[in-house]
């Protein structure tokens, strides 16, 4: 899973053969791999956390929305009921 | 005849009255008990139901290991009490409804609180009678239950306290349901969530008893305090629930919206 | 005038909600122990507070309903009871989602989860009795609501001695100020929405009671007219 991330760092980790490269200090292959691994794990955790957040937000507001729709329909029914009542009274 | 115009103060006045309240409660309870002695309906059905539940528990949990038993026995004890209690409460008030005596009783010149106390006492007696089958049964079925036999007094206190809490809530709502001509299915719906804290307390106490936990006495005292709270609340609400007020239109007139 | 209140509240919620999202996700740091998932806290906790608040409102309104035979109180009790069920559902769903993200386990049977669950069951029972109870069970339901409100601390302590692993109560007390700052708008938006819905529901209930009475009156008048004609 980390190979794609580590692929980019391969060139850096390779010891320079000729003078075209300037040695980068303090970066050996193992520590880079370790860093990348932690970064990947953290990114994955954050992504999963955000997924959880979106789900819970969605659930919460859709609950409100569903209740709102139920109230709306109830109101419509009530209005109809009042209309029938009014016609009934007018007839009487 | 006390009119229903002032729902709550009556219940309070009843508590400050002299010997009237206990005497009325005793008379009402005696009446119920006499009828019960005549046909033994409640004791027979509830007792048999307890036995059946006990056998079911035995069949289901016979293979339970010795270490798991102290965790399972409290659950069995109080679940059985909850089931039997609901059954008994339903039956007690069904009987009133069949002969429409509850309404007559409510319009009679007796304190409403004494009705609550009398019905609660009868239910409690039936429930305790069932526990006389239940607890020895658990002792026989499960080795870990031997503690019940070793400390009979503590066990008795625990069972009484737990049953009182259950009955305090149950009597109020069973009476209310019988009065409103309601469906008894709702009794379990109401009763189990409302009594869950009391049953949980009883559960914890029972586990403490079985495991010889030092906090047992604290739990028992807390359970007793909960009993007092529940009985007081039930007594205060009983009249308001059953009688309501004359200032309001009868509920029957407003039944239309159920359609 | 009173008709406008829900609309105003919903408008406020519509403005405050984006603000709260901005605050929660862009201006507040990530909590060190619980990570990003802790952001669920900002609407999980207000939802729990809303549930408790309306549970209390329902119990008090039911008490007034029993004592004074007030229709307004009855309508408020019904509306608040339904809001408890709704908010409780929100708490009970977002809680395990947060738990799954932070503890790796959705339901751990800890004290506050169980307390919320039991309280939710009590109010579901209330709504069921209101809906399916026979005529005249309104007072019974009111007693149920009062018991439910009184049960809140009892249930809490019962569950506490039963078992506990939840972060203790003072988590909210020791919150850094920036997290408080993010909590208030979220609470505001949710509370405004909840109050608006409860107000609408209570109004509907009162209208419904009036309409029921009117129907009964019409029926009575018709019966009387029929009796006079024959």
XYZ file of C-alpha atoms in Angstrom:
581
model
C 0.000 0.000 0.000
C 2.919 2.325 0.661
C 4.808 1.388 -2.475
C 3.337 4.196 -4.551
C 4.316 6.770 -1.985
C 7.741 5.288 -1.420
C 8.350 4.971 -5.164
C 8.995 8.666 -5.391
C 11.548 8.599 -2.641
C 13.532 5.766 -4.159
C 15.804 8.136 -6.090
C 16.601 10.120 -3.009
C 17.389 7.080 -0.968
C 19.838 5.741 -3.615
C 23.389 6.781 -2.830
C 24.607 9.206 -5.519
C 27.088 7.618 -7.968
C 28.500 10.660 -9.699
C 28.890 14.280 -8.869
C 25.664 15.366 -10.522
C 23.892 14.660 -7.281
C 24.499 16.374 -4.045
C 24.081 14.099 -1.082
C 21.034 14.833 1.000
C 21.936 14.594 4.618
C 19.918 13.019 7.325
C 17.620 11.033 5.054
C 18.183 7.337 4.953
C 15.804 4.930 3.351
C 14.519 3.436 6.585
C 13.509 6.714 8.181
C 11.769 7.887 5.025
C 9.848 4.665 4.824
C 8.920 5.033 8.443
C 7.765 8.628 7.929
C 5.774 7.769 4.836
C 4.157 4.870 6.597
C 3.035 7.083 9.461
C 1.840 9.727 7.049
C -0.180 7.158 5.165
C -1.658 5.784 8.352
C -2.528 9.263 9.551
C -4.070 10.182 6.195
C -6.116 7.008 6.230
C -7.275 7.630 9.787
C -8.214 11.220 8.979
C -10.100 10.142 5.872
C -11.986 7.523 7.854
C -12.684 10.064 10.606
C -14.101 12.473 8.072
C -16.240 9.718 6.675
C -17.616 9.098 10.153
C -18.210 12.813 10.644
C -20.076 13.142 7.372
C -22.210 10.145 8.241
C -23.165 11.433 11.642
C -23.853 14.928 10.356
C -25.938 13.447 7.579
C -27.896 11.247 9.943
C -28.565 14.124 12.304
C -29.849 16.556 9.737
C -31.778 13.952 7.814
C -33.534 13.053 11.065
C -34.547 16.679 11.427
C -35.543 16.796 7.782
C -37.666 13.651 8.038
C -39.406 15.023 11.108
C -39.949 18.309 9.279
C -41.539 16.496 6.338
C -43.754 14.543 8.735
C -44.883 17.797 10.321
C -45.517 19.257 6.889
C -47.723 16.351 5.856
C -49.525 16.488 9.177
C -50.197 20.171 8.609
C -51.568 19.475 5.146
C -53.852 16.779 6.521
C -55.017 19.112 9.243
C -55.785 21.810 6.706
C -57.833 19.331 4.684
C -59.671 18.298 7.816
C -60.554 21.892 8.611
C -61.789 22.379 5.010
C -64.134 19.375 5.228
C -65.353 20.622 8.567
C -66.060 24.030 7.084
C -68.057 22.619 4.166
C -69.937 20.404 6.605
C -70.853 23.411 8.714
C -71.846 25.436 5.648
C -74.133 22.622 4.506
C -75.809 22.369 7.879
C -67.868 12.118 48.641
C -64.657 13.829 47.674
C -65.020 15.508 44.316
C -62.179 15.334 41.846
C -61.854 19.085 41.549
C -58.635 19.279 43.508
C -56.609 16.286 42.384
C -53.348 16.498 44.288
C -54.095 18.059 47.661
C -56.367 15.133 48.470
C -53.512 12.715 48.227
C -51.500 14.933 50.512
C -54.304 15.275 52.995
C -54.565 11.537 53.051
C -50.993 11.210 54.238
C -51.610 13.600 57.102
C -54.834 11.900 58.158
C -54.874 9.724 61.255
C -55.628 6.003 61.032
C -58.157 6.376 58.255
C -55.840 5.711 55.387
C -54.206 2.490 56.632
C -57.563 1.157 57.767
C -59.186 1.779 54.404
C -56.192 0.307 52.613
C -56.351 -2.743 54.866
C -60.075 -3.193 54.261
C -59.645 -2.972 50.506
C -56.688 -5.330 50.511
C -58.558 -7.771 52.735
C -61.419 -7.748 50.277
C -59.105 -8.634 47.416
C -57.341 -11.260 49.469
C -60.614 -12.869 50.458
C -61.614 -13.195 46.841
C -58.170 -14.533 46.069
C -58.429 -17.128 48.816
C -61.748 -18.230 47.373
C -60.506 -19.053 43.874
C -56.689 -18.759 44.150
C -56.656 -17.526 40.568
C -53.760 -15.107 40.819
C -51.527 -17.308 42.920
C -52.210 -20.383 40.808
C -51.621 -18.732 37.420
C -48.692 -16.588 38.483
C -47.124 -19.435 40.440
C -47.441 -21.795 37.518
C -46.040 -19.163 35.160
C -43.067 -18.745 37.496
C -42.496 -22.460 37.450
C -42.621 -22.523 33.652
C -40.172 -19.640 33.401
C -37.906 -21.388 35.880
C -37.950 -24.572 33.828
C -37.181 -22.532 30.704
C -34.232 -20.928 32.469
C -33.049 -24.335 33.605
C -33.242 -25.704 30.061
C -31.510 -22.667 28.570
C -28.725 -22.130 31.076
C -28.088 -25.572 32.596
C -24.676 -25.751 30.931
C -23.535 -22.426 32.355
C -20.136 -22.598 34.047
C -19.715 -22.009 37.759
C -17.959 -18.669 37.243
C -20.629 -17.324 34.907
C -23.518 -18.207 37.196
C -23.251 -15.246 39.600
C -23.598 -13.012 36.544
C -26.580 -14.854 35.103
C -28.657 -15.664 38.183
C -29.544 -12.018 39.047
C -30.739 -11.527 35.489
C -32.930 -14.604 35.648
C -34.367 -13.639 39.031
C -35.356 -10.111 38.071
C -36.458 -10.890 34.540
C -38.789 -13.505 35.973
C -40.076 -10.965 38.509
C -40.655 -8.458 35.694
C -42.607 -11.004 33.625
C -44.674 -12.345 36.501
C -45.304 -8.827 37.790
C -46.707 -7.640 34.473
C -48.897 -10.729 34.294
C -50.241 -10.296 37.818
C -50.887 -6.575 37.436
C -52.783 -7.135 34.210
C -54.917 -9.821 35.798
C -55.662 -7.890 39.002
C -57.023 -4.898 37.148
C -58.718 -6.987 34.467
C -60.794 -8.440 37.226
C -61.833 -4.970 38.325
C -62.676 -4.051 34.781
C -64.778 -7.124 34.122
C -67.132 -6.219 36.916
C -66.580 -2.475 36.417
C -65.767 -2.156 40.102
C -62.838 0.185 39.674
C -65.104 3.042 38.676
C -67.406 2.287 41.591
C -64.426 2.182 43.908
C -63.177 5.511 42.613
C -66.490 7.205 43.221
C -66.842 5.646 46.670
C -65.900 7.739 49.703
C -62.464 6.224 50.151
C -59.106 7.859 49.877
C -57.670 7.145 46.447
C -54.288 6.605 47.993
C -55.670 3.670 49.959
C -56.779 2.065 46.684
C -53.252 2.434 45.394
C -51.769 0.984 48.563
C -54.243 -1.901 48.711
C -53.761 -2.937 45.094
C -50.017 -2.570 45.436
C -49.983 -4.691 48.583
C -51.974 -7.489 46.980
C -49.732 -7.490 43.921
C -46.681 -7.471 46.163
C -47.990 -10.471 48.086
C -48.596 -12.442 44.908
C -45.174 -11.486 43.605
C -43.482 -12.503 46.847
C -45.372 -15.786 46.726
C -43.898 -16.368 43.286
C -40.449 -15.530 44.626
C -40.947 -18.310 47.164
C -40.948 -20.650 44.171
C -38.388 -18.731 42.148
C -35.548 -18.296 44.631
C -35.456 -21.897 45.927
C -35.763 -23.026 42.329
C -32.684 -21.024 41.379
C -30.862 -22.448 44.398
C -31.677 -25.972 43.230
C -30.846 -25.346 39.583
C -27.551 -23.494 40.017
C -24.790 -24.228 42.553
C -23.876 -20.527 42.742
C -27.364 -19.797 44.022
C -26.586 -21.565 47.301
C -25.756 -18.133 48.759
C -29.494 -17.417 48.755
C -29.998 -20.356 51.105
C -27.027 -19.425 53.242
C -28.209 -15.861 53.841
C -31.992 -16.141 53.769
C -32.634 -12.900 55.626
C -30.575 -10.715 53.281
C -32.113 -12.499 50.328
C -35.595 -11.831 51.657
C -34.834 -8.134 52.216
C -33.397 -7.848 48.727
C -36.342 -9.569 47.062
C -38.881 -7.489 48.990
C -37.128 -4.210 48.183
C -36.852 -5.056 44.486
C -40.481 -6.176 44.254
C -41.728 -3.054 46.058
C -40.017 -0.832 43.480
C -41.549 -2.801 40.642
C -45.013 -2.856 42.185
C -44.925 0.880 43.027
C -44.564 1.790 39.361
C -46.649 -1.087 38.055
C -49.763 -0.491 40.139
C -50.048 3.106 38.979
C -49.833 2.317 35.284
C -51.844 -0.896 35.346
C -54.648 0.972 37.125
C -54.410 3.830 34.635
C -54.601 1.449 31.689
C -57.555 -0.413 33.174
C -59.323 2.874 33.804
C -58.850 4.179 30.275
C -60.157 0.893 28.905
C -56.817 0.551 27.209
C -54.932 -2.203 25.602
C -52.880 -4.135 28.085
C -50.094 -4.571 25.588
C -49.063 -1.077 26.569
C -48.391 -2.150 30.158
C -45.167 -3.933 29.255
C -44.241 -1.097 26.929
C -44.527 1.358 29.816
C -43.369 -0.822 32.651
C -40.094 -2.268 31.462
C -38.349 1.005 30.559
C -39.657 2.776 33.650
C -38.685 0.052 36.092
C -35.324 -0.610 34.472
C -33.351 1.539 36.948
C -34.966 -0.210 39.917
C -34.397 -3.605 38.353
C -30.810 -2.661 37.581
C -30.256 -1.694 41.182
C -31.768 -4.984 42.303
C -29.572 -6.750 39.756
C -26.413 -5.134 41.086
C -27.419 -5.901 44.673
C -28.115 -9.529 43.825
C -24.768 -9.874 42.133
C -23.103 -8.288 45.154
C -24.899 -10.804 47.372
C -23.817 -13.759 45.253
C -20.221 -12.597 45.097
C -20.079 -11.551 48.749
C -19.291 -7.962 47.763
C -18.805 -5.575 50.732
C -20.913 -2.823 49.104
C -24.078 -4.899 49.365
C -25.509 -2.943 52.289
C -24.984 0.372 50.498
C -26.828 -0.961 47.468
C -29.672 -2.223 49.625
C -30.036 1.154 51.351
C -30.039 2.910 47.981
C -32.644 0.480 46.720
C -34.792 1.205 49.787
C -34.480 4.938 49.125
C -35.534 4.344 45.539
C -38.527 2.382 46.836
C -39.596 5.324 48.985
C -39.235 7.692 46.027
C -41.213 5.468 43.657
C -44.014 4.742 46.130
C -44.317 8.454 46.958
C -44.379 9.445 43.290
C -46.877 6.711 42.477
C -49.108 7.744 45.365
C -49.050 11.403 44.396
C -49.771 10.697 40.733
C -52.355 7.952 41.307
C -55.292 10.228 41.912
C -54.350 12.663 39.150
C -54.079 9.815 36.650
C -57.185 7.906 37.638
C -59.602 10.673 38.485
C -58.357 13.730 36.674
C -60.569 16.729 37.058
C -64.152 17.657 36.490
C -63.089 20.909 34.868
C -62.216 19.144 31.676
C -64.290 17.577 28.986
C -64.563 13.814 29.389
C -61.861 12.064 27.448
C -64.425 10.105 25.461
C -65.469 13.270 23.680
C -62.018 13.829 22.398
C -61.528 10.333 21.094
C -62.212 11.296 17.533
C -58.667 12.041 16.571
C -57.710 8.406 16.922
C -59.281 7.786 13.570
C -46.824 36.913 15.767
C -46.307 33.523 17.401
C -46.646 31.958 13.972
C -43.442 33.670 12.887
C -41.303 32.301 15.730
C -40.491 28.938 14.110
C -39.637 30.643 10.829
C -37.345 33.109 12.581
C -35.683 30.302 14.517
C -35.170 28.232 11.386
C -33.693 31.263 9.638
C -31.304 31.765 12.553
C -30.347 28.098 12.378
C -29.763 28.389 8.633
C -27.321 31.261 9.237
C -25.609 29.808 12.302
C -25.179 26.320 10.913
C -22.632 27.229 8.177
C -20.895 29.405 10.739
C -20.627 26.483 13.144
C -19.302 24.204 10.412
C -16.696 26.845 9.566
C -15.693 27.135 13.195
C -15.587 23.405 13.849
C -13.601 22.382 10.807
C -11.423 25.391 10.015
C -10.843 27.325 13.197
C -10.614 24.619 15.825
C -7.563 22.447 16.179
C -7.619 18.686 16.167
C -7.921 17.185 19.607
C -4.728 15.329 20.473
C -6.067 12.146 22.000
C -9.216 11.470 20.015
C -8.120 12.904 16.671
C -10.291 14.269 13.916
C -13.231 12.110 14.918
C -13.567 14.243 18.038
C -15.297 16.807 15.807
C -18.418 14.671 16.094
C -18.419 15.886 19.707
C -19.556 19.352 18.586
C -22.959 18.120 17.558
C -23.193 14.887 19.504
C -23.035 16.650 22.875
C -25.484 19.481 22.007
C -27.879 16.797 20.756
C -27.611 15.001 24.109
C -28.251 18.271 25.930
C -31.266 18.940 23.726
C -32.579 15.486 24.554
C -32.206 16.067 28.308
C -33.691 19.555 28.051
C -36.797 18.437 26.226
C -37.143 15.424 28.501
C -37.313 17.881 31.376
C -39.675 20.161 29.434
C -41.911 17.182 28.686
C -42.028 16.136 32.345
C -42.786 19.647 33.591
C -45.408 20.269 30.919
C -47.024 16.932 31.765
C -47.119 17.974 35.413
C -48.847 21.228 34.509
C -51.199 19.305 32.248
C -52.231 17.054 35.136
C -52.530 19.844 37.648
C -54.286 22.504 35.607
C -55.840 20.534 32.757
C -54.042 22.882 30.418
C -54.276 22.042 26.745
C -51.325 24.187 25.911
C -49.208 22.215 28.381
C -50.463 18.960 26.920
C -49.541 20.057 23.416
C -46.088 21.148 24.585
C -45.610 17.819 26.384
C -46.480 15.858 23.256
C -44.208 17.951 21.054
C -41.339 17.809 23.554
C -41.766 14.048 23.965
C -41.426 13.541 20.232
C -38.383 15.794 20.171
C -36.779 13.675 22.903
C -37.275 10.595 20.770
C -35.852 12.366 17.720
C -32.857 13.895 19.512
C -32.273 10.634 21.350
C -32.155 8.812 18.049
C -29.598 11.378 16.886
C -27.483 10.873 19.998
C -27.765 7.111 19.830
C -26.666 7.056 16.191
C -23.888 9.665 16.289
C -22.518 8.252 19.557
C -21.702 4.803 18.191
C -20.345 6.386 14.989
C -17.949 8.441 17.105
C -17.189 5.422 19.258
C -16.422 3.375 16.169
C -14.001 6.028 14.951
C -12.315 6.715 18.303
C -12.518 3.530 20.344
C -12.849 1.128 17.444
C -16.037 -0.209 18.987
C -19.469 1.196 18.386
C -21.296 0.142 21.536
C -19.359 -0.444 24.735
C -22.249 -0.668 27.228
C -20.819 2.176 29.228
C -22.830 4.189 31.696
C -23.836 7.115 29.550
C -24.693 5.087 26.489
C -26.975 2.855 28.508
C -28.500 5.816 30.364
C -29.306 7.546 27.112
C -30.689 4.336 25.695
C -32.961 3.691 28.662
C -34.177 7.273 28.754
C -34.899 7.066 25.057
C -36.939 3.905 25.644
C -39.010 5.703 28.303
C -39.917 8.468 25.891
C -40.581 6.053 23.058
C -43.053 4.436 25.452
C -44.555 7.884 26.042
C -45.017 8.494 22.325
C -46.452 4.989 21.867
C -48.977 5.489 24.660
C -49.955 8.873 23.240
C -50.425 7.377 19.844
C -51.956 3.988 20.528
C -53.470 4.405 23.971
C -57.228 4.348 24.233
C -59.123 7.581 24.689
C -58.399 8.919 28.131
C -54.854 7.635 28.291
C -53.564 11.191 28.055
C -53.241 11.437 31.827
C -51.546 8.070 31.930
C -49.048 9.279 29.356
C -48.487 12.423 31.413
C -47.667 10.317 34.472
C -45.273 8.339 32.304
C -43.533 11.544 31.223
C -43.236 12.719 34.830
C -41.781 9.383 35.851
C -39.411 9.619 32.912
C -38.177 13.069 33.917
C -37.752 11.978 37.539
C -36.003 8.833 36.365
C -33.223 10.759 34.610
C -30.859 11.045 37.612
C -31.973 7.663 38.946
C -31.188 5.942 35.678
C -27.886 7.770 35.538
C -26.742 6.556 38.959
C -28.183 3.102 38.440
C -26.130 2.686 35.316
C -23.116 4.230 36.967
C -22.949 1.631 39.696
C -23.725 -0.957 37.079
C -20.708 -0.228 34.893
C -18.665 2.603 33.549
C -15.891 3.275 31.026
C -17.043 6.532 29.470
C -14.991 9.753 29.669
C -16.104 11.253 32.941
C -18.316 14.274 33.285
C -15.554 16.857 33.675
C -14.456 16.396 30.052
C -16.854 19.152 29.125
C -15.710 21.321 32.016
C -12.035 21.306 31.085
C -12.526 22.004 27.409
C -10.114 24.567 25.942
C -11.831 27.870 25.118
C -11.542 27.443 21.359
C -13.554 24.249 21.596
C -16.209 25.986 23.659
C -16.283 28.653 20.959
C -16.979 25.986 18.369
C -19.537 24.232 20.575
C -21.823 27.238 21.078
C -22.749 27.887 17.429
C -23.399 24.187 16.876
C -25.594 24.105 19.973
C -27.344 27.268 18.803
C -28.135 25.905 15.359
C -29.410 22.573 16.650
C -31.352 24.104 19.519
C -33.019 26.680 17.272
C -34.077 23.940 14.871
C -35.348 21.763 17.710
C -37.337 24.582 19.330
C -38.815 25.556 15.970
C -39.955 21.991 15.297
C -41.378 21.630 18.798
C -43.253 24.918 18.440
C -44.728 23.841 15.112
C -45.703 20.456 16.517
C -47.286 21.944 19.639
C -49.300 24.373 17.537
C -50.489 21.584 15.289
C -51.523 19.564 18.320
C -53.569 22.441 19.699
C -55.267 23.019 16.376
C -55.963 19.313 16.172
C -57.602 19.326 19.598
C -59.787 22.250 18.553
C -60.728 20.541 15.307
C -61.640 17.375 17.217
C -63.885 19.376 19.500
C -65.461 21.080 16.509
C -66.181 17.718 14.885
C -67.819 16.454 18.031
C -69.915 19.630 18.208
C -70.990 19.281 14.584
C -71.976 15.665 15.183
C -73.947 16.652 18.267
C -75.725 19.437 16.387
C -76.581 17.081 13.548
C -77.946 14.522 15.975
C -80.011 17.252 17.612
C -81.306 18.448 14.230
C -82.204 14.891 13.263
C -83.997 14.417 16.559
C -85.946 17.646 16.053
C -86.907 16.699 12.462
C -88.279 13.263 13.288
